mmCIF file with all atom_site columns, C-alpha atoms in Angstrom:
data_model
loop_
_atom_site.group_PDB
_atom_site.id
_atom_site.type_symbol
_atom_site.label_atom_id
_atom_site.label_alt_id
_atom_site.label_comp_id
_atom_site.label_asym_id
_atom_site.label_entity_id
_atom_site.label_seq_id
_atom_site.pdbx_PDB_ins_code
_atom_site.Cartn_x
_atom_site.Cartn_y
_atom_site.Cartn_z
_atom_site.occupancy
_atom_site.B_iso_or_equiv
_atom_site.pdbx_formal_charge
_atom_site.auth_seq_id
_atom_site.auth_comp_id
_atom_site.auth_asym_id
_atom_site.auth_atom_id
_atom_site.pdbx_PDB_model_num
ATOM 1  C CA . UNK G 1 1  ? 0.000   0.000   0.000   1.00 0.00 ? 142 UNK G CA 1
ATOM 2  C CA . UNK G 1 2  ? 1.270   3.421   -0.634  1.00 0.00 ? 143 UNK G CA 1
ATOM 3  C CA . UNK G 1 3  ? -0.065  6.583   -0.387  1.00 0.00 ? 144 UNK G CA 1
ATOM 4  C CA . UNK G 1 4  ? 1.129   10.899  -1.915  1.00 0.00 ? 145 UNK G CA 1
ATOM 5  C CA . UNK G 1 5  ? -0.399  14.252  -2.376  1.00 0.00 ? 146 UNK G CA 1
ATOM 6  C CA . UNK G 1 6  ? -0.811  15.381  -5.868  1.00 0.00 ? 147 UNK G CA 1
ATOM 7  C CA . UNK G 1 7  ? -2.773  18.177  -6.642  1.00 0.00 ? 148 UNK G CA 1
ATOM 8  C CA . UNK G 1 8  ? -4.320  18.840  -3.338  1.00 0.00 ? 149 UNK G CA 1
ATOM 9  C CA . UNK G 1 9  ? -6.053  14.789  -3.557  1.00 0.00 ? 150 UNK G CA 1
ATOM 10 C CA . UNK G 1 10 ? -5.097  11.901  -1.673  1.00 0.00 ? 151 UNK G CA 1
ATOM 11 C CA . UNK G 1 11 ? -3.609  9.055   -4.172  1.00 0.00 ? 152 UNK G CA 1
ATOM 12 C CA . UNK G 1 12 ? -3.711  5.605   -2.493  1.00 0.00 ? 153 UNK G CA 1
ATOM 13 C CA . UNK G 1 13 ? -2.138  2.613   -4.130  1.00 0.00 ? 154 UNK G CA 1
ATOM 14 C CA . UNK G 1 14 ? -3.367  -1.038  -3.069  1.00 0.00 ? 155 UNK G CA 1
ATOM 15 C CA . UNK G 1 15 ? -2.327  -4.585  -4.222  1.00 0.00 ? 156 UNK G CA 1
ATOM 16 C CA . UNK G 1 16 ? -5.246  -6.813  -5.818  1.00 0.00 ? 157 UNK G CA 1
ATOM 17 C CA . UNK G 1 17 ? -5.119  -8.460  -2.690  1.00 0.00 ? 158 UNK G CA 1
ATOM 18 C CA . UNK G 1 18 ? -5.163  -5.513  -0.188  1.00 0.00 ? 159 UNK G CA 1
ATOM 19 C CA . UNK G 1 19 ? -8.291  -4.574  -2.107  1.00 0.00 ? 160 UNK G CA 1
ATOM 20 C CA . UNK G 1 20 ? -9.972  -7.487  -2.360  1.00 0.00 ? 161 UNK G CA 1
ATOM 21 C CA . UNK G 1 21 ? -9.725  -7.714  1.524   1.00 0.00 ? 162 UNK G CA 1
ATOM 22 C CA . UNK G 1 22 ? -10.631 -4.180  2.139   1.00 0.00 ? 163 UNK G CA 1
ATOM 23 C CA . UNK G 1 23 ? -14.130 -4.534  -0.014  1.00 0.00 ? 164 UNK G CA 1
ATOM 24 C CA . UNK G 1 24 ? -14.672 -7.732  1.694   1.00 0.00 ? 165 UNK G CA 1
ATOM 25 C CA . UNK G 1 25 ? -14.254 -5.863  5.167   1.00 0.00 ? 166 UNK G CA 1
ATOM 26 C CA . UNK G 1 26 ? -16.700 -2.837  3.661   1.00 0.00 ? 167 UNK G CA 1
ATOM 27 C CA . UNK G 1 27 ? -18.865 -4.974  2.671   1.00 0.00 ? 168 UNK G CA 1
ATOM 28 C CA . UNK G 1 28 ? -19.523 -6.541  5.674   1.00 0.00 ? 169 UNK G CA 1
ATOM 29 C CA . UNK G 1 29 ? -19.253 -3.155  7.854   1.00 0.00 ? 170 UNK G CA 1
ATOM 30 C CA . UNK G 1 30 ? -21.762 -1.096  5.407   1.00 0.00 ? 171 UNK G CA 1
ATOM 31 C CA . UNK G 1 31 ? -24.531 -3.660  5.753   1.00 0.00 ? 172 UNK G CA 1
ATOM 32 C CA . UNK G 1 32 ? -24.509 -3.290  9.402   1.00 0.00 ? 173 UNK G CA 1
ATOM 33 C CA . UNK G 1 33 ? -26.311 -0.434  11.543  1.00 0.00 ? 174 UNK G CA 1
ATOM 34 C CA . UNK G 1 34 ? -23.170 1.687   13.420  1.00 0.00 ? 175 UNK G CA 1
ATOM 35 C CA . UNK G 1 35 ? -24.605 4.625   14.286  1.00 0.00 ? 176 UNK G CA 1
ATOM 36 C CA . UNK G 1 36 ? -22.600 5.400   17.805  1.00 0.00 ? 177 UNK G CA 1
ATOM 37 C CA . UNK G 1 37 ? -19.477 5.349   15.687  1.00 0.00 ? 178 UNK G CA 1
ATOM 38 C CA . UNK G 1 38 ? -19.976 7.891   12.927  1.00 0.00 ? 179 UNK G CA 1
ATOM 39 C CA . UNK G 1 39 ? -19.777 11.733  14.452  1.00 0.00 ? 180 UNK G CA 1
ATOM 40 C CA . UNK G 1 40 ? -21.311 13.050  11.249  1.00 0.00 ? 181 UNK G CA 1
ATOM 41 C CA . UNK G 1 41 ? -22.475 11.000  8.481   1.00 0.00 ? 182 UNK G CA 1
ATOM 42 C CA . UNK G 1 42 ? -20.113 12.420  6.155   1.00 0.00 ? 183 UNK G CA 1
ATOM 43 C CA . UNK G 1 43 ? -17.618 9.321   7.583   1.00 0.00 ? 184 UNK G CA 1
ATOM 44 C CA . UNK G 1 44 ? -20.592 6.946   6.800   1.00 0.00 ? 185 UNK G CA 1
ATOM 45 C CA . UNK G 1 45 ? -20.829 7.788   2.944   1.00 0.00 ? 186 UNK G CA 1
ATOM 46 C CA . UNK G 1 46 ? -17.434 7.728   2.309   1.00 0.00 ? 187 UNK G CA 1
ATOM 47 C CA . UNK G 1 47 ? -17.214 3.825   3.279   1.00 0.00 ? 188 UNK G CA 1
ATOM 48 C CA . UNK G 1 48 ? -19.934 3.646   1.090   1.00 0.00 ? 189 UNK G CA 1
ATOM 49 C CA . UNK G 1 49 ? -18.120 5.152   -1.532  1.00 0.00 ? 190 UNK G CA 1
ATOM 50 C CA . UNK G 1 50 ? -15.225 3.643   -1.269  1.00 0.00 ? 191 UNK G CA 1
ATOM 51 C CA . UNK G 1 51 ? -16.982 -0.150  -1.385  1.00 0.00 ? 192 UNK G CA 1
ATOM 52 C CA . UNK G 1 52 ? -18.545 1.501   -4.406  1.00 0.00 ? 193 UNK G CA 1
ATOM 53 C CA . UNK G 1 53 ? -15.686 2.606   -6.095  1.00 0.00 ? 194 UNK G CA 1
ATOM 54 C CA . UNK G 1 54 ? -13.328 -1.033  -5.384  1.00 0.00 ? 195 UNK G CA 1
ATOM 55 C CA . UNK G 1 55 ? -16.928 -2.972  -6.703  1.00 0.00 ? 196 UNK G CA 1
ATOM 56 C CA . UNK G 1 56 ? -15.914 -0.843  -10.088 1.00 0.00 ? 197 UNK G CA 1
ATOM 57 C CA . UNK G 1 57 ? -12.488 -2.833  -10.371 1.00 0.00 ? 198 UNK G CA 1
ATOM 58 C CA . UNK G 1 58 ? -12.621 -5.625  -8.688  1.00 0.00 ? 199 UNK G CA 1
ATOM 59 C CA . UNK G 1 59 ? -13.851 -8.970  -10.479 1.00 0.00 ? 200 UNK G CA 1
ATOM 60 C CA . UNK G 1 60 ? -12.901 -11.012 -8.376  1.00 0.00 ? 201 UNK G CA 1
ATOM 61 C CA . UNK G 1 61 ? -15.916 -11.117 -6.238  1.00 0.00 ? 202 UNK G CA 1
ATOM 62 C CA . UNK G 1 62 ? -18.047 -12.861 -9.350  1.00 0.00 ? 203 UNK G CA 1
ATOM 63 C CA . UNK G 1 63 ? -15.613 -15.810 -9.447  1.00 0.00 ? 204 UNK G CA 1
ATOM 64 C CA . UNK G 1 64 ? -16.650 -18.710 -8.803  1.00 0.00 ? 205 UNK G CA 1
ATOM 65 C CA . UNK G 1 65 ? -13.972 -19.733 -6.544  1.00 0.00 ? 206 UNK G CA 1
ATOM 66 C CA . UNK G 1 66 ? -14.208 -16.149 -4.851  1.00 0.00 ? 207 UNK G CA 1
ATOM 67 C CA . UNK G 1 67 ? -14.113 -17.370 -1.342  1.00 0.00 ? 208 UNK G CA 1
ATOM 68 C CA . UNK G 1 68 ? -10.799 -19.319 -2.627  1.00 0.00 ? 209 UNK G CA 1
ATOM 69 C CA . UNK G 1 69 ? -9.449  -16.220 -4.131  1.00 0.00 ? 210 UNK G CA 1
ATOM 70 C CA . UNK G 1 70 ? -10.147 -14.040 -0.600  1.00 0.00 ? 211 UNK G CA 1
ATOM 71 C CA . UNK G 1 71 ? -8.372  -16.612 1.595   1.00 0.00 ? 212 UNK G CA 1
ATOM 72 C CA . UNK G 1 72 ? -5.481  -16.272 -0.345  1.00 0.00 ? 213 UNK G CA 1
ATOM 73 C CA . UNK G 1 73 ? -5.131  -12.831 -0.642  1.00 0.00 ? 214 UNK G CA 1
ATOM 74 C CA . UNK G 1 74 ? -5.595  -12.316 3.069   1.00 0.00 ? 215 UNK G CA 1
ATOM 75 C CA . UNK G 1 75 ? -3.261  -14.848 3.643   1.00 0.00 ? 216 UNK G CA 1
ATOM 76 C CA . UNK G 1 76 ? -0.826  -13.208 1.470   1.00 0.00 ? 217 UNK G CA 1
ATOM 77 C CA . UNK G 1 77 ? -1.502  -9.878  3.516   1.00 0.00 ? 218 UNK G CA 1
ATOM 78 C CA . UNK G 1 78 ? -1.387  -11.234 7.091   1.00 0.00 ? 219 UNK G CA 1
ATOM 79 C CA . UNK G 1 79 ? 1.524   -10.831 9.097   1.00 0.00 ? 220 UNK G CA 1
ATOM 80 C CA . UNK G 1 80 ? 4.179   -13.131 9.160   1.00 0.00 ? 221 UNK G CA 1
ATOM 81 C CA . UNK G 1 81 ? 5.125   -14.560 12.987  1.00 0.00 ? 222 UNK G CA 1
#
């Protein structure tokens, strides 16, 4: 994952397999009610938005073998001990 500033906007970079994880996660969190954690719902729509947006490229998630493809990339991801 990496991140820069260009252009006064926030550029984030993440693997195939750090976003496959992370829309997993969203997906998961954004179907649930968690209304004591948002101050203003302006932090609410952007985790919509962002699930949103990775849905756009990510195919993964209409494989057929998706749950396959997920374990592997958060294997891949998860720390080493």
């Amino acid at each position: 994952m990496k991140a820069n500033n260009e252009n006064n906007s926030i550029l984030m970079k993440l693997s195939a397999e750090e976003a496959l994880v992370l829309l997993e996660w969203l997906h998961k969190f954004n179907e649930l009610e968690h209304l004591a954690l948002f101050e203003d719902q302006a932090e609410e729509r952007i985790l919509f938005d962002l699930e949103a947006e990775l849905e756009t490229v990510i195919s993964d998630t209409f494989s057929s073998n998706y749950q396959e493809l997920l374990l592997m990339a958060r294997q891949k991801i998860r720390d080493t001990e």
